[in-house]
């Protein structure tokens, strides 16, 4: 079954304690991205990656890091989480490539993060 | 900058009726537009993509129109069912070319009552 998986699904942590949210897709997609979703603000892109070792900032990258060492995995790293990073996070992948407009995005189930 | 507007108020309709949701955009001429469904606490799920040269697209009980003059897309669910209750998001490709980035509207929540 084609899918995007994320772990953990729920996480409660404290300010400053480094954490990683994993994301994996089995569709051989080159494009992957991370979003956060907040009430009243909708989905906002944090980082995206067009291929292995290629990552770039989205709209709200401050306080986050990503890596793309393998095609299927795209972890989101919070080096020093703060309460304003409490949110619902989604990983997504697509078959997008420049010049080819087939960028339907497949989303993971979400990770609800609370930073105390 | 590009802006997407969807009705923030929830849409409540009776089962069997047609639901119509609106997506308006400004400062932009997108090559295509997408609609997603999102259930509470879950990831959005792709429903339909319509390109700028397509006036209308259908998939089962779903119909999407795309009026590039009005800068508007309408999303219709015919013979609606309680199981159609969800939030529906429209999305457009970003102005930033070759980034693969989608800009999402905030979504309209549909409630279908039995």
Short mmCIF file of C-alpha atoms in Angstrom, two decimals:
data_model
loop_
_atom_site.label_atom_id
_atom_site.label_comp_id
_atom_site.label_asym_id
_atom_site.label_seq_id
_atom_site.Cartn_x
_atom_site.Cartn_y
_atom_site.Cartn_z
CA UNK A 1 0.00 0.00 0.00
CA UNK A 2 1.32 3.42 -1.00
CA UNK A 3 1.76 5.49 2.11
CA UNK A 4 3.62 8.12 4.07
CA UNK A 5 4.36 7.19 7.67
CA UNK A 6 5.32 9.46 10.53
CA UNK A 7 6.51 8.73 14.04
CA UNK A 8 5.67 9.46 16.70
CA UNK A 9 2.01 10.33 16.25
CA UNK A 10 1.87 12.18 19.56
CA UNK A 11 4.68 13.78 21.50
CA UNK A 12 4.78 15.89 24.63
CA UNK A 13 8.16 17.36 25.46
CA UNK A 14 9.78 20.23 27.33
CA UNK A 15 11.46 23.37 26.09
CA UNK A 16 14.97 22.82 24.81
CA UNK A 17 14.94 19.03 24.57
CA UNK A 18 16.00 18.01 21.09
CA UNK A 19 13.58 15.82 19.19
CA UNK A 20 13.22 14.19 15.79
CA UNK A 21 10.04 13.32 13.94
CA UNK A 22 10.62 10.65 11.34
CA UNK A 23 8.94 10.48 7.95
CA UNK A 24 9.12 7.71 5.38
CA UNK A 25 7.41 7.11 2.03
CA UNK A 26 7.27 3.97 -0.09
CA UNK A 27 6.27 5.54 -3.42
CA UNK A 28 9.78 6.32 -4.68
CA UNK A 29 8.90 10.03 -4.73
CA UNK A 30 11.70 12.51 -5.15
CA UNK A 31 9.81 15.40 -3.56
CA UNK A 32 9.09 15.52 0.16
CA UNK A 33 8.05 18.32 2.46
CA UNK A 34 7.03 19.18 6.01
CA UNK A 35 4.06 21.32 7.01
CA UNK A 36 2.69 22.58 10.24
CA UNK A 37 -1.00 23.25 10.73
CA UNK A 38 -2.31 25.74 13.25
CA UNK A 39 -5.86 26.98 13.84
CA UNK A 40 -6.57 30.06 11.78
CA UNK A 41 -3.27 29.79 9.89
CA UNK A 42 -3.84 26.67 7.84
CA UNK A 43 -1.07 24.52 6.42
CA UNK A 44 2.31 26.20 6.16
CA UNK A 45 5.35 24.64 4.59
CA UNK A 46 8.43 24.34 6.80
CA UNK A 47 11.02 22.71 4.53
CA UNK A 48 11.02 20.76 1.32
CA UNK A 49 13.38 18.48 -0.55
CA UNK A 50 13.48 17.86 -4.28
CA UNK A 51 15.86 14.94 -4.04
CA UNK A 52 18.49 13.27 -1.92
CA UNK A 53 20.84 15.82 -0.35
CA UNK A 54 18.74 18.71 -1.73
CA UNK A 55 16.69 20.63 0.83
CA UNK A 56 15.32 24.17 0.95
CA UNK A 57 13.36 26.44 3.26
CA UNK A 58 9.63 26.83 3.05
CA UNK A 59 7.60 29.61 4.62
CA UNK A 60 8.32 28.96 8.31
CA UNK A 61 11.75 27.28 8.63
CA UNK A 62 12.99 29.00 11.80
CA UNK A 63 13.72 26.56 14.60
CA UNK A 64 13.65 23.49 12.37
CA UNK A 65 16.19 21.36 10.52
CA UNK A 66 15.77 18.57 8.01
CA UNK A 67 17.97 16.07 6.26
CA UNK A 68 17.55 13.91 3.19
CA UNK A 69 20.18 11.20 3.15
CA UNK A 70 17.93 8.61 1.55
CA UNK A 71 15.13 9.02 -0.94
CA UNK A 72 12.47 7.48 1.28
CA UNK A 73 13.23 9.30 4.55
CA UNK A 74 12.90 12.97 5.48
CA UNK A 75 13.20 13.54 9.24
CA UNK A 76 12.26 16.83 10.89
CA UNK A 77 14.57 17.93 13.68
CA UNK A 78 13.83 20.44 16.41
CA UNK A 79 17.17 21.18 18.05
CA UNK A 80 15.72 23.28 20.87
CA UNK A 81 11.93 23.16 20.83
CA UNK A 82 9.93 26.08 22.17
CA UNK A 83 6.25 26.37 23.10
CA UNK A 84 5.46 28.24 19.86
CA UNK A 85 6.34 25.06 17.99
CA UNK A 86 3.38 23.29 19.54
CA UNK A 87 1.42 22.28 16.47
CA UNK A 88 0.17 19.50 14.22
CA UNK A 89 2.89 18.45 11.80
CA UNK A 90 2.47 16.69 8.48
CA UNK A 91 5.00 15.12 6.19
CA UNK A 92 4.09 14.84 2.51
CA UNK A 93 5.58 13.41 -0.64
CA UNK A 94 4.80 13.84 -4.33
CA UNK A 95 6.00 12.83 -7.75
CA UNK A 96 6.76 16.47 -8.52
CA UNK A 97 9.75 17.36 -10.62
CA UNK A 98 10.51 20.75 -12.26
CA UNK A 99 8.49 21.26 -15.40
CA UNK A 100 6.16 18.36 -14.71
CA UNK A 101 2.89 19.49 -13.17
CA UNK A 102 1.88 16.32 -11.41
CA UNK A 103 2.46 17.32 -7.83
CA UNK A 104 -0.43 15.65 -6.04
CA UNK A 105 0.75 15.46 -2.47
CA UNK A 106 0.39 12.41 -0.27
CA UNK A 107 0.26 13.30 3.39
CA UNK A 108 1.25 11.32 6.44
CA UNK A 109 -1.13 10.83 9.37
CA UNK A 110 0.30 13.75 11.34
CA UNK A 111 2.30 14.25 14.53
CA UNK A 112 0.74 16.25 17.29
CA UNK A 113 3.54 17.96 19.19
CA UNK A 114 3.17 19.76 22.50
CA UNK A 115 6.13 21.70 23.89
CA UNK A 116 5.77 22.66 27.54
CA UNK B 1 1.57 37.97 -2.86
CA UNK B 2 -0.80 35.19 -3.80
CA UNK B 3 -3.84 34.78 -1.64
CA UNK B 4 -6.40 31.98 -1.38
CA UNK B 5 -9.77 32.47 0.26
CA UNK B 6 -12.23 29.82 1.32
CA UNK B 7 -15.35 30.36 3.40
CA UNK B 8 -14.27 30.12 7.00
CA UNK B 9 -17.81 29.53 8.16
CA UNK B 10 -18.92 25.93 8.25
CA UNK B 11 -21.39 24.78 5.64
CA UNK B 12 -24.33 22.81 7.03
CA UNK B 13 -26.56 20.95 4.62
CA UNK B 14 -29.12 18.17 4.66
CA UNK B 15 -28.27 14.70 3.43
CA UNK B 16 -29.07 14.27 -0.25
CA UNK B 17 -28.53 17.91 -1.14
CA UNK B 18 -25.67 19.29 -3.20
CA UNK B 19 -22.87 20.98 -1.29
CA UNK B 20 -21.01 23.78 -3.04
CA UNK B 21 -17.73 25.10 -1.68
CA UNK B 22 -15.87 28.11 -3.04
CA UNK B 23 -12.19 28.84 -3.49
CA UNK B 24 -11.14 32.32 -4.62
CA UNK B 25 -7.61 33.43 -5.35
CA UNK B 26 -5.94 36.72 -6.15
CA UNK B 27 -2.73 38.05 -7.65
CA UNK B 28 -2.17 34.87 -9.53
CA UNK B 29 -2.91 32.82 -12.64
CA UNK B 30 -2.24 29.21 -11.62
CA UNK B 31 -1.74 26.45 -14.13
CA UNK B 32 -3.91 24.15 -12.02
CA UNK B 33 -5.78 23.87 -8.76
CA UNK B 34 -6.26 20.95 -6.39
CA UNK B 35 -8.87 19.98 -3.82
CA UNK B 36 -8.14 17.92 -0.71
CA UNK B 37 -10.28 16.46 2.03
CA UNK B 38 -9.14 16.52 5.65
CA UNK B 39 -10.75 14.71 8.54
CA UNK B 40 -10.10 15.95 12.10
CA UNK B 41 -6.56 15.17 13.26
CA UNK B 42 -5.65 13.43 10.01
CA UNK B 43 -3.62 14.31 6.96
CA UNK B 44 -5.24 15.87 3.88
CA UNK B 45 -6.21 13.44 1.13
CA UNK B 46 -6.08 14.43 -2.53
CA UNK B 47 -9.42 14.48 -4.35
CA UNK B 48 -9.18 16.25 -7.68
CA UNK B 49 -6.85 18.34 -9.83
CA UNK B 50 -8.16 20.68 -12.52
CA UNK B 51 -5.95 22.47 -15.04
CA UNK B 52 -6.40 26.00 -16.36
CA UNK B 53 -7.58 24.75 -19.74
CA UNK B 54 -10.27 22.57 -18.15
CA UNK B 55 -13.59 24.15 -17.26
CA UNK B 56 -14.93 21.23 -15.31
CA UNK B 57 -13.82 17.90 -13.90
CA UNK B 58 -15.83 15.10 -12.35
CA UNK B 59 -15.11 12.11 -10.15
CA UNK B 60 -18.08 10.08 -8.99
CA UNK B 61 -20.23 12.50 -6.93
CA UNK B 62 -17.60 15.24 -7.03
CA UNK B 63 -17.42 18.05 -9.55
CA UNK B 64 -14.91 20.87 -9.74
CA UNK B 65 -15.07 23.95 -11.93
CA UNK B 66 -12.28 26.40 -12.65
CA UNK B 67 -13.05 29.92 -13.85
CA UNK B 68 -9.76 31.65 -14.59
CA UNK B 69 -11.56 34.92 -15.38
CA UNK B 70 -13.32 35.07 -12.03
CA UNK B 71 -10.26 33.51 -10.35
CA UNK B 72 -12.52 31.02 -8.67
CA UNK B 73 -13.02 27.29 -8.30
CA UNK B 74 -16.25 25.68 -7.15
CA UNK B 75 -16.30 22.24 -5.56
CA UNK B 76 -19.60 20.37 -5.64
CA UNK B 77 -20.65 17.20 -3.84
CA UNK B 78 -23.92 15.87 -5.18
CA UNK B 79 -26.24 13.61 -3.19
CA UNK B 80 -24.25 14.43 -0.08
CA UNK B 81 -23.95 11.93 2.76
CA UNK B 82 -23.02 12.29 6.43
CA UNK B 83 -19.73 10.54 5.55
CA UNK B 84 -18.86 13.56 3.39
CA UNK B 85 -18.58 15.68 6.54
CA UNK B 86 -15.00 16.96 6.65
CA UNK B 87 -12.89 20.01 5.92
CA UNK B 88 -12.13 20.64 2.26
CA UNK B 89 -8.98 22.48 1.24
CA UNK B 90 -8.11 24.02 -2.08
CA UNK B 91 -4.46 24.34 -3.07
CA UNK B 92 -2.55 26.18 -5.77
CA UNK B 93 1.03 25.88 -6.90
CA UNK B 94 3.28 28.56 -5.49
CA UNK B 95 4.30 31.59 -7.52
CA UNK B 96 7.86 30.51 -6.85
CA UNK B 97 8.59 28.51 -9.92
CA UNK B 98 10.04 25.02 -9.84
CA UNK B 99 9.70 24.55 -6.09
CA UNK B 100 6.84 22.06 -6.11
CA UNK B 101 5.32 24.09 -3.33
CA UNK B 102 1.56 24.20 -2.83
CA UNK B 103 -0.26 27.03 -1.12
CA UNK B 104 -3.31 25.84 0.79
CA UNK B 105 -6.47 27.68 1.68
CA UNK B 106 -7.64 27.44 5.27
CA UNK B 107 -10.44 25.12 4.28
CA UNK B 108 -14.20 25.03 4.62
CA UNK B 109 -15.82 22.58 7.01
CA UNK B 110 -18.81 20.74 5.62
CA UNK B 111 -21.38 19.15 7.93
CA UNK B 112 -23.95 16.89 6.32
CA UNK B 113 -26.91 16.15 8.57
CA UNK B 114 -28.95 12.97 8.24
#
